[in-house]
Coordinates of C-alpha atoms and ligand atoms in Angstrom, one line a residue:
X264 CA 0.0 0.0 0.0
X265 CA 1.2 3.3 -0.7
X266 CA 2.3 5.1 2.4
X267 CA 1.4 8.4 0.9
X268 CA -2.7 7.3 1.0
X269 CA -2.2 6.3 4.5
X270 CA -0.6 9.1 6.1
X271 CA -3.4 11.8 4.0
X272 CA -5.8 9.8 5.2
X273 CA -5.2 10.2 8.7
X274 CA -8.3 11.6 11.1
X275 CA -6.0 13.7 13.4
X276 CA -9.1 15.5 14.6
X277 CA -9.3 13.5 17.8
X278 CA -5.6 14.9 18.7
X279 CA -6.0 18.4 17.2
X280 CA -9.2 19.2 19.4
X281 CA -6.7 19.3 22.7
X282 CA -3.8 21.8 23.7
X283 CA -0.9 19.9 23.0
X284 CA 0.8 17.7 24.8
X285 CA -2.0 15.1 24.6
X286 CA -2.3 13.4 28.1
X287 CA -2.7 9.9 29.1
X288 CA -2.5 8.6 32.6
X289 CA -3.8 5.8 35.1
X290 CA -2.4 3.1 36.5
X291 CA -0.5 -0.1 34.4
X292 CA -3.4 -2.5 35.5
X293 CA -6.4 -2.3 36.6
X294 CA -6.7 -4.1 40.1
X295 CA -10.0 -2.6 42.3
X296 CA -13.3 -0.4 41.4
X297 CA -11.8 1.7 44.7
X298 CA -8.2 2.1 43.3
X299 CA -8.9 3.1 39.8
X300 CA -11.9 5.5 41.5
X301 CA -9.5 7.1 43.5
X302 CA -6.5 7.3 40.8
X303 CA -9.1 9.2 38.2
X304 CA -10.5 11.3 41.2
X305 CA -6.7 12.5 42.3
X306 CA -5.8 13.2 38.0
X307 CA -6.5 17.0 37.2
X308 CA -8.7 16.9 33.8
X309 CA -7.4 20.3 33.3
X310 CA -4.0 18.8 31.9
X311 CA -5.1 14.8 31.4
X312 CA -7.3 13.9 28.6
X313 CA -7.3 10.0 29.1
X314 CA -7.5 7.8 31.5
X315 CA -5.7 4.7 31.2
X316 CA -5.7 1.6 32.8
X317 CA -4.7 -2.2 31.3
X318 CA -7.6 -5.0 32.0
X319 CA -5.8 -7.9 30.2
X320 CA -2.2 -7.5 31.3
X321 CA 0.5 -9.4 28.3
X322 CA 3.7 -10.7 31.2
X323 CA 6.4 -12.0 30.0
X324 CA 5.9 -15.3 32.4
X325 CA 3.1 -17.1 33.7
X326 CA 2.1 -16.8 37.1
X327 CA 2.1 -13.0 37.3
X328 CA -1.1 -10.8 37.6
X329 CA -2.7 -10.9 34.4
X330 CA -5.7 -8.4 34.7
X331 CA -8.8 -8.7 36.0
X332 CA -10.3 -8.6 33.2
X333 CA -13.6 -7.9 31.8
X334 CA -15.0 -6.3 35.2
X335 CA -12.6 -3.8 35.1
X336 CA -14.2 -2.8 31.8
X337 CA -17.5 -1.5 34.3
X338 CA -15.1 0.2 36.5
X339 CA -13.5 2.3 33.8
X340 CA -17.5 2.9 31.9
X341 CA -17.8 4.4 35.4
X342 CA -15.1 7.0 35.2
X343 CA -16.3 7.7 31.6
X344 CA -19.2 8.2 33.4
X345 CA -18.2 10.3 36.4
X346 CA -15.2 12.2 35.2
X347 CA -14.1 14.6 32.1
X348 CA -12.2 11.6 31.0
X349 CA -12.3 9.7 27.9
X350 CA -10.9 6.0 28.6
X351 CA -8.4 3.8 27.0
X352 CA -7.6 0.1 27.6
X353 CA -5.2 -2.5 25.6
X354 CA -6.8 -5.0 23.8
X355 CA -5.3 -8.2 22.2
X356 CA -7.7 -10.2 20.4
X357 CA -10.7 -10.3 18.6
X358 CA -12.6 -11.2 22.0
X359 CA -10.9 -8.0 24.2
X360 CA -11.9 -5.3 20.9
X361 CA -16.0 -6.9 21.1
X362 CA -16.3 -6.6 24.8
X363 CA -14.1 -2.7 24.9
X364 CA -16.9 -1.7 22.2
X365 CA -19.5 -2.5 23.7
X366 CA -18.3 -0.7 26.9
X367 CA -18.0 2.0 25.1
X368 CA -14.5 2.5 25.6
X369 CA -12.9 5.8 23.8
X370 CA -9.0 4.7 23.1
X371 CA -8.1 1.3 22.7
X372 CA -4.6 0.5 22.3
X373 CA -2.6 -2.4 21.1
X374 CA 0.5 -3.3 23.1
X375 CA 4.1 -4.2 22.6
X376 CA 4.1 -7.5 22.4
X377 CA 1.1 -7.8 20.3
X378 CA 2.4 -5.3 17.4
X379 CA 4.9 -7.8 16.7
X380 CA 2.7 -10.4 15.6
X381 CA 0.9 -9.9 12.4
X382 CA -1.8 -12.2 13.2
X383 CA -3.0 -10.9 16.5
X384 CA -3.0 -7.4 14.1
X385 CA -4.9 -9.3 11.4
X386 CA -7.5 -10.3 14.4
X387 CA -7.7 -7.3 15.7
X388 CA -7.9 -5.7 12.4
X389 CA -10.7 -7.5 11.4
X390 CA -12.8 -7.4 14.8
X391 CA -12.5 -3.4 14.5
X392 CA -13.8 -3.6 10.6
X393 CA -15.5 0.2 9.9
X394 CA -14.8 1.7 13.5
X395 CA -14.2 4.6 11.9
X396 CA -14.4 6.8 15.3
X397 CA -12.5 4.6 17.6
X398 CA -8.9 6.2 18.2
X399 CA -6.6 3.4 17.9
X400 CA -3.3 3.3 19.3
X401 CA -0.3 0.8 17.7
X402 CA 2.6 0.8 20.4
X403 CA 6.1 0.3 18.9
X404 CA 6.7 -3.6 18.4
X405 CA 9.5 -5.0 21.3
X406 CA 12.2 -5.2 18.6
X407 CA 12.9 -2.4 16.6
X408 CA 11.5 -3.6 13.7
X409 CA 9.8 -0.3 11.8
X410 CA 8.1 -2.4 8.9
X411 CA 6.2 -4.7 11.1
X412 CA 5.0 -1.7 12.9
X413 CA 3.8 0.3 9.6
X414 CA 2.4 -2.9 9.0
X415 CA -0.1 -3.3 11.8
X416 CA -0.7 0.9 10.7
X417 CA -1.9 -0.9 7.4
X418 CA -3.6 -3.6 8.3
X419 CA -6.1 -1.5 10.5
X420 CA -6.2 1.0 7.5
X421 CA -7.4 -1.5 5.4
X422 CA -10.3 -2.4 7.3
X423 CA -11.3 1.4 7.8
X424 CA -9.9 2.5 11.2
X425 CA -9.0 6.1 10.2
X426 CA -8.7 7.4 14.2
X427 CA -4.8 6.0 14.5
X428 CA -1.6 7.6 16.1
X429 CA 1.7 5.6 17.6
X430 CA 2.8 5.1 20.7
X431 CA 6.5 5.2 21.2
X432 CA 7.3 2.6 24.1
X433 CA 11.1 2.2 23.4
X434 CA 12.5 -1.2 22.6
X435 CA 13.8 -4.2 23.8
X436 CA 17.7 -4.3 24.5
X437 CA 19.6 -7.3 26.2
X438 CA 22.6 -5.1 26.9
X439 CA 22.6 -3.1 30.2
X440 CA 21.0 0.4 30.0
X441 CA 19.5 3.3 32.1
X442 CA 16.6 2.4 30.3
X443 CA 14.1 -0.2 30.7
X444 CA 13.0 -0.1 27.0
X445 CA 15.8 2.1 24.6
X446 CA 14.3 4.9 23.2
X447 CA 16.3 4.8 19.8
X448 CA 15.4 8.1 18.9
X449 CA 16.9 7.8 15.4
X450 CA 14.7 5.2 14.5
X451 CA 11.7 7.1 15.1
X452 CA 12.6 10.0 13.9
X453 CA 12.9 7.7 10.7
X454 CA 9.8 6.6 11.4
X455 CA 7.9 9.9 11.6
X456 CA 9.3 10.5 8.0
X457 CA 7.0 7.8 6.5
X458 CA 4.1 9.4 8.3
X459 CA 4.2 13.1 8.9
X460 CA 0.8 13.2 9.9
X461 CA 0.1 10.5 12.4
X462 CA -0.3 11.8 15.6
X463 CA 2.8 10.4 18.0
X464 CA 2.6 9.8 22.0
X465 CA 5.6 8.8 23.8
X466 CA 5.0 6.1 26.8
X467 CA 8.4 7.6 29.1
X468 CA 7.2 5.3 31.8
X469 CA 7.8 2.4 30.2
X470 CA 10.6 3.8 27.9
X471 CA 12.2 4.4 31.4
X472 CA 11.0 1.6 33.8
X473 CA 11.5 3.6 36.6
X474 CA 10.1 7.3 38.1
X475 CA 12.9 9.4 37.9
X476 CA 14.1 9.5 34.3
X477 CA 10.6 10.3 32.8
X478 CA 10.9 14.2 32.5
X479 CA 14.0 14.1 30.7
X480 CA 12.2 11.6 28.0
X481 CA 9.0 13.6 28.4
X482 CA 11.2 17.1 27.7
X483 CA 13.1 15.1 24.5
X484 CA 9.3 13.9 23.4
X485 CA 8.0 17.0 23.7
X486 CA 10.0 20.0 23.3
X487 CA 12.9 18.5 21.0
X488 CA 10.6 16.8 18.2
X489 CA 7.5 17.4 18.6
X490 CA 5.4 14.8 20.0
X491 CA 2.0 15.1 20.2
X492 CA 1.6 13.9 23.7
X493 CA 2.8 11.5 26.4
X494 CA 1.1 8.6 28.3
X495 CA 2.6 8.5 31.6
X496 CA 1.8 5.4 34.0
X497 CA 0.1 6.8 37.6
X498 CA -1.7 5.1 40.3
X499 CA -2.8 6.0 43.6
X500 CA -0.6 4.0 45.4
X501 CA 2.7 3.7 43.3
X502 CA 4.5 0.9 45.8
X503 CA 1.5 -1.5 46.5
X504 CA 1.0 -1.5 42.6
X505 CA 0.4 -4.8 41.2
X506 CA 2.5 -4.5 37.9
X507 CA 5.1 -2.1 37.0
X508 CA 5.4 -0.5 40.6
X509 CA 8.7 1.3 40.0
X510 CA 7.7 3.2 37.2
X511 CA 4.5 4.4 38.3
X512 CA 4.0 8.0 40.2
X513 CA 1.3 9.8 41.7
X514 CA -1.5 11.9 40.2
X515 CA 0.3 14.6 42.2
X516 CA 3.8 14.0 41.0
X517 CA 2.2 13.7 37.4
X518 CA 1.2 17.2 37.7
X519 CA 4.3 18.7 39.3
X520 CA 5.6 17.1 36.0
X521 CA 3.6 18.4 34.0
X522 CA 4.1 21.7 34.9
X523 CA 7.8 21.3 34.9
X524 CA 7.3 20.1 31.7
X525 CA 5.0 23.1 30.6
X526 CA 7.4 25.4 32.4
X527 CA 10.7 24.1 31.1
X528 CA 12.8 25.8 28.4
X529 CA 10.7 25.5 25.4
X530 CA 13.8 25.9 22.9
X531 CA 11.6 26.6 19.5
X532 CA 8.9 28.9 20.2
X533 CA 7.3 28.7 16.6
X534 CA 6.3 25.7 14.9
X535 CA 7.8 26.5 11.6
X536 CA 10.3 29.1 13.5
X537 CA 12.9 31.0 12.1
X538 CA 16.0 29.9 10.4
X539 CA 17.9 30.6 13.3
X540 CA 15.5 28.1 15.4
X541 CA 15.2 25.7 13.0
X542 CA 18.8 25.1 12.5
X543 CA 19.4 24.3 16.2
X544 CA 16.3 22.6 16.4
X545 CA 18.5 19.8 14.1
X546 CA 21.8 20.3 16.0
X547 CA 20.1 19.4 19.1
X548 CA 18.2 16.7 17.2
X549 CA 21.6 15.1 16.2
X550 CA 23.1 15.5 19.6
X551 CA 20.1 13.7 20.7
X552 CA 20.8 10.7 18.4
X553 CA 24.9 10.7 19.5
X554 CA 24.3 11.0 22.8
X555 CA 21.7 7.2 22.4
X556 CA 24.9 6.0 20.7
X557 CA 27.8 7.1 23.2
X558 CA 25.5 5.5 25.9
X559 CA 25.2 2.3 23.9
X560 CA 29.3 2.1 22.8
X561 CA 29.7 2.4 27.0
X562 CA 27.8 -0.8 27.2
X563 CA 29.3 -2.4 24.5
X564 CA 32.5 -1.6 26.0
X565 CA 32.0 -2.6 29.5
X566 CA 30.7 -6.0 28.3
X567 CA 33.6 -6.9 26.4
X568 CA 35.9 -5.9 29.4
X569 CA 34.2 -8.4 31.2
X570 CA 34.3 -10.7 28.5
X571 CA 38.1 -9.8 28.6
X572 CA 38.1 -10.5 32.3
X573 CA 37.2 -14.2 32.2
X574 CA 39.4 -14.8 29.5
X575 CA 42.5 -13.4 31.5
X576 CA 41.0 -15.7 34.4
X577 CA 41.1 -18.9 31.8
X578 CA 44.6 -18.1 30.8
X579 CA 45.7 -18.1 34.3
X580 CA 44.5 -21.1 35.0
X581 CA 45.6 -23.0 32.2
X582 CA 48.9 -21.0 32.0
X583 CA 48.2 -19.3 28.8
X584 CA 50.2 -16.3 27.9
X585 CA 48.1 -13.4 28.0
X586 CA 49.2 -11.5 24.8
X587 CA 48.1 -14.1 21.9
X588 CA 49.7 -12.1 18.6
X589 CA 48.0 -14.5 16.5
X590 CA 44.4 -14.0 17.5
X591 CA 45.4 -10.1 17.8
X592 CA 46.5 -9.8 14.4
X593 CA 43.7 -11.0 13.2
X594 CA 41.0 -9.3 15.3
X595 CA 42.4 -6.0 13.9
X596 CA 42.5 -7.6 10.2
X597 CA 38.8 -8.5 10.1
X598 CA 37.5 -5.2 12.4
X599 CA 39.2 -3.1 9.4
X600 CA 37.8 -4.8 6.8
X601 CA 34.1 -4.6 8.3
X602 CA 34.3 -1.1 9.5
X603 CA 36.1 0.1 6.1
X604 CA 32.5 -1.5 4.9
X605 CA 30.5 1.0 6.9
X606 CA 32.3 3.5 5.8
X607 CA 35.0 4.4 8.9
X608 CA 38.4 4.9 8.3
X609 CA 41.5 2.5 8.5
X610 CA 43.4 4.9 10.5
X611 CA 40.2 5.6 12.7
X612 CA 39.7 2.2 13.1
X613 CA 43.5 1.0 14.1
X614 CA 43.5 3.4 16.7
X615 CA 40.1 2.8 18.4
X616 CA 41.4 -1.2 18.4
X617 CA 44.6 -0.7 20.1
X618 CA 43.6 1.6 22.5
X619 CA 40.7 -1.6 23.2
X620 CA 43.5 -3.9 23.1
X621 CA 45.5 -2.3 25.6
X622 CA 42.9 -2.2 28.4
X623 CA 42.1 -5.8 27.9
X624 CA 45.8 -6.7 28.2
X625 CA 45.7 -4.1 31.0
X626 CA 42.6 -5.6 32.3
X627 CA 44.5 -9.5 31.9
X628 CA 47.4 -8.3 34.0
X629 CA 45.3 -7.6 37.5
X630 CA 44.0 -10.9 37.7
X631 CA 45.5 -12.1 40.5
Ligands
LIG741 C1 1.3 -1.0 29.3 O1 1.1 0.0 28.7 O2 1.0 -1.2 30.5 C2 2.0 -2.1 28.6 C3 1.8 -3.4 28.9 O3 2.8 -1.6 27.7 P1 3.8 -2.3 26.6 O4 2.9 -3.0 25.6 O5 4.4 -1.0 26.1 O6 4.7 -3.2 27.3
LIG742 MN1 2.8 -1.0 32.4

């Protein structure tokens, strides 16, 4: 399908009603009518749009809280009901989109997990045939893999959903990290070029996994490109939460950072700004993406270091010499032939290797 159609043919008039930045906020899971009363009670509608709050919980392993369920469905048709709220669940089958229609349930979104599979998107595709007024929601897949994500955008295209936006979640990464799920900025700034016009909300909680680093996402969402709003995890009672406790605030600490947020240096005034503005606009763009990079190269290093630790600790034992010129020579031999590949420079490339070469023949040495 042509991308082009797709992205004119997106309804951005459920976004484009609200002050930007868009709001959504509740707790990760449903758990009691009380707590999810008393979460949307302690919100301020005068900066939250949506509430959230997950009925069928996806965990990676079995025997965790999985959601209550449908029941929770009447608890949030009761904040619908009682509040300025609309309400947004996730749904992942055919089974989840019947019963959130007919509760009447504003935002559905589809999670993680399932926007890596094409045929959960096919099933839920085809079970939200014609909704052409529900706003539907496609989180980033786990692994950063952009076509299968324009593809569930497709899939619910083709059957006439026309209310969609993204939400950026950050992605899966096996190597250590400040961040629960990596952002990859890069990659959705590449993202956003395929489809200018779909509305874009940025999940910092889970992008983080923990409270304290979600401004600094929420600023780089919002102020640095442009998001269209931010769905930020809260619950009344952050530590007795039942599923992602750590990154979950208050409904008063989501307003104190909201209006940090609001308040903070807004670096571009205008949208289409001046030269002047625009130009930094892309340095600090770019600085954004090297700064995701350096972070990543630090992991990278520290794991081979370790890596280089439990070789020295083999050698020891087994009386190997610690310098192996062999295996050195050719380490540096096939590291300059794939990086002259990607374009880097032999003389770059030399250098960067011996000064790694050193430290793990540094790193050797101190084993006792
Ligand atoms: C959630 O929003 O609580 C959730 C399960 O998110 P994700 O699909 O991003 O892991
Ligand atoms: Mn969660």
């Amino acid at each position: 399908m042509e991308k082009n159609i797709l992205n004119n043919s997106i309804d951005r008039s459920w976004i484009e009603k609200w002050e930007p930045p868009f709001i959504i906020s509740g707790p990760c899971s449903a758990e009691s009518e009380q707590q999810i009363i008393e979460t949307a009670k302690r919100l301020d509608p005068a900066y939250v749009q949506v509430f959230r709050a997950g009925i069928w919980k996806p965990r990676t392993k079995p025997n965790n809280f999985e959601g209550v369920g449908k029941e929770g469905l009447q608890w949030l048709k009761n904040v619908k009901r009682n509040t300025e709220f609309m309400v947004a669940t996730e749904i992942a089958n055919s089974e989840h989109v019947e019963l959130a229609l007919s509760f009447d349930i504003d935002v559905l979104w589809i999670g993680a997990r399932s926007t890596s599979s094409p045929f959960i998107i096919q099933e839920i595709a085809d079970a939200l045939e014609g909704e052409k007024d529900k706003i539907i929601l496609v989180k980033n897949p786990i692994h950063p893999d952009i076509e299968l994500w324009i593809g569930a955008l497709e899939r619910l295209f083709r059957k006439g959903v026309r209310k969609l936006g993204i939400i950026h979640r950050g992605f899966y990464t096996y190597k250590a990290s400040k961040y629960r799920n990596q952002p990859n900025w890069n990659l959705l700034s590449k993202f956003r070029r395929f489809f200018p016009r779909i509305p874009v909300i940025c999940d910092p909680s889970h992008i983080c996994g923990n409270k304290e680093g979600i401004l600094e996402i929420a600023k780089i969402a919002y102020h640095y490109f442009k998001y269209d709003g931010l769905m930020i995890e809260s619950h009344c009672n952050p530590d007795r939460a039942w599923s992602d406790s750590q990154q979950q605030i208050t409904p008063e600490k989501l307003l104190e950072l909201l209006k940090k947020l609001m308040d903070s240096y807004h670096p571009y005034p205008s949208k289409n700004g001046n030269k002047k503005y625009q130009i930094q606009n892309n340095l600090d763009s770019l600085r954004i993406f090297i700064d995701e990079l350096d972070e990543n190269l630090i992991s990278i290093l520290s794991e081979r270091m370790k890596i280089s630790k439990q070789l020295g600790s083999l050698k020891r034992e087994s009386d190997i010499s610690i310098l192996q010129p062999n295996r050195w020579g050719d380490i540096l031999n096939k590291s300059i032939k794939l990086g002259k590949s990607l374009g880097l420079s032999e003389e770059f490339l030399e250098g960067v290797f011996k000064l790694l070469h050193k430290e793990s023949i540094n790193i050797q040495k101190k084993i006792e």
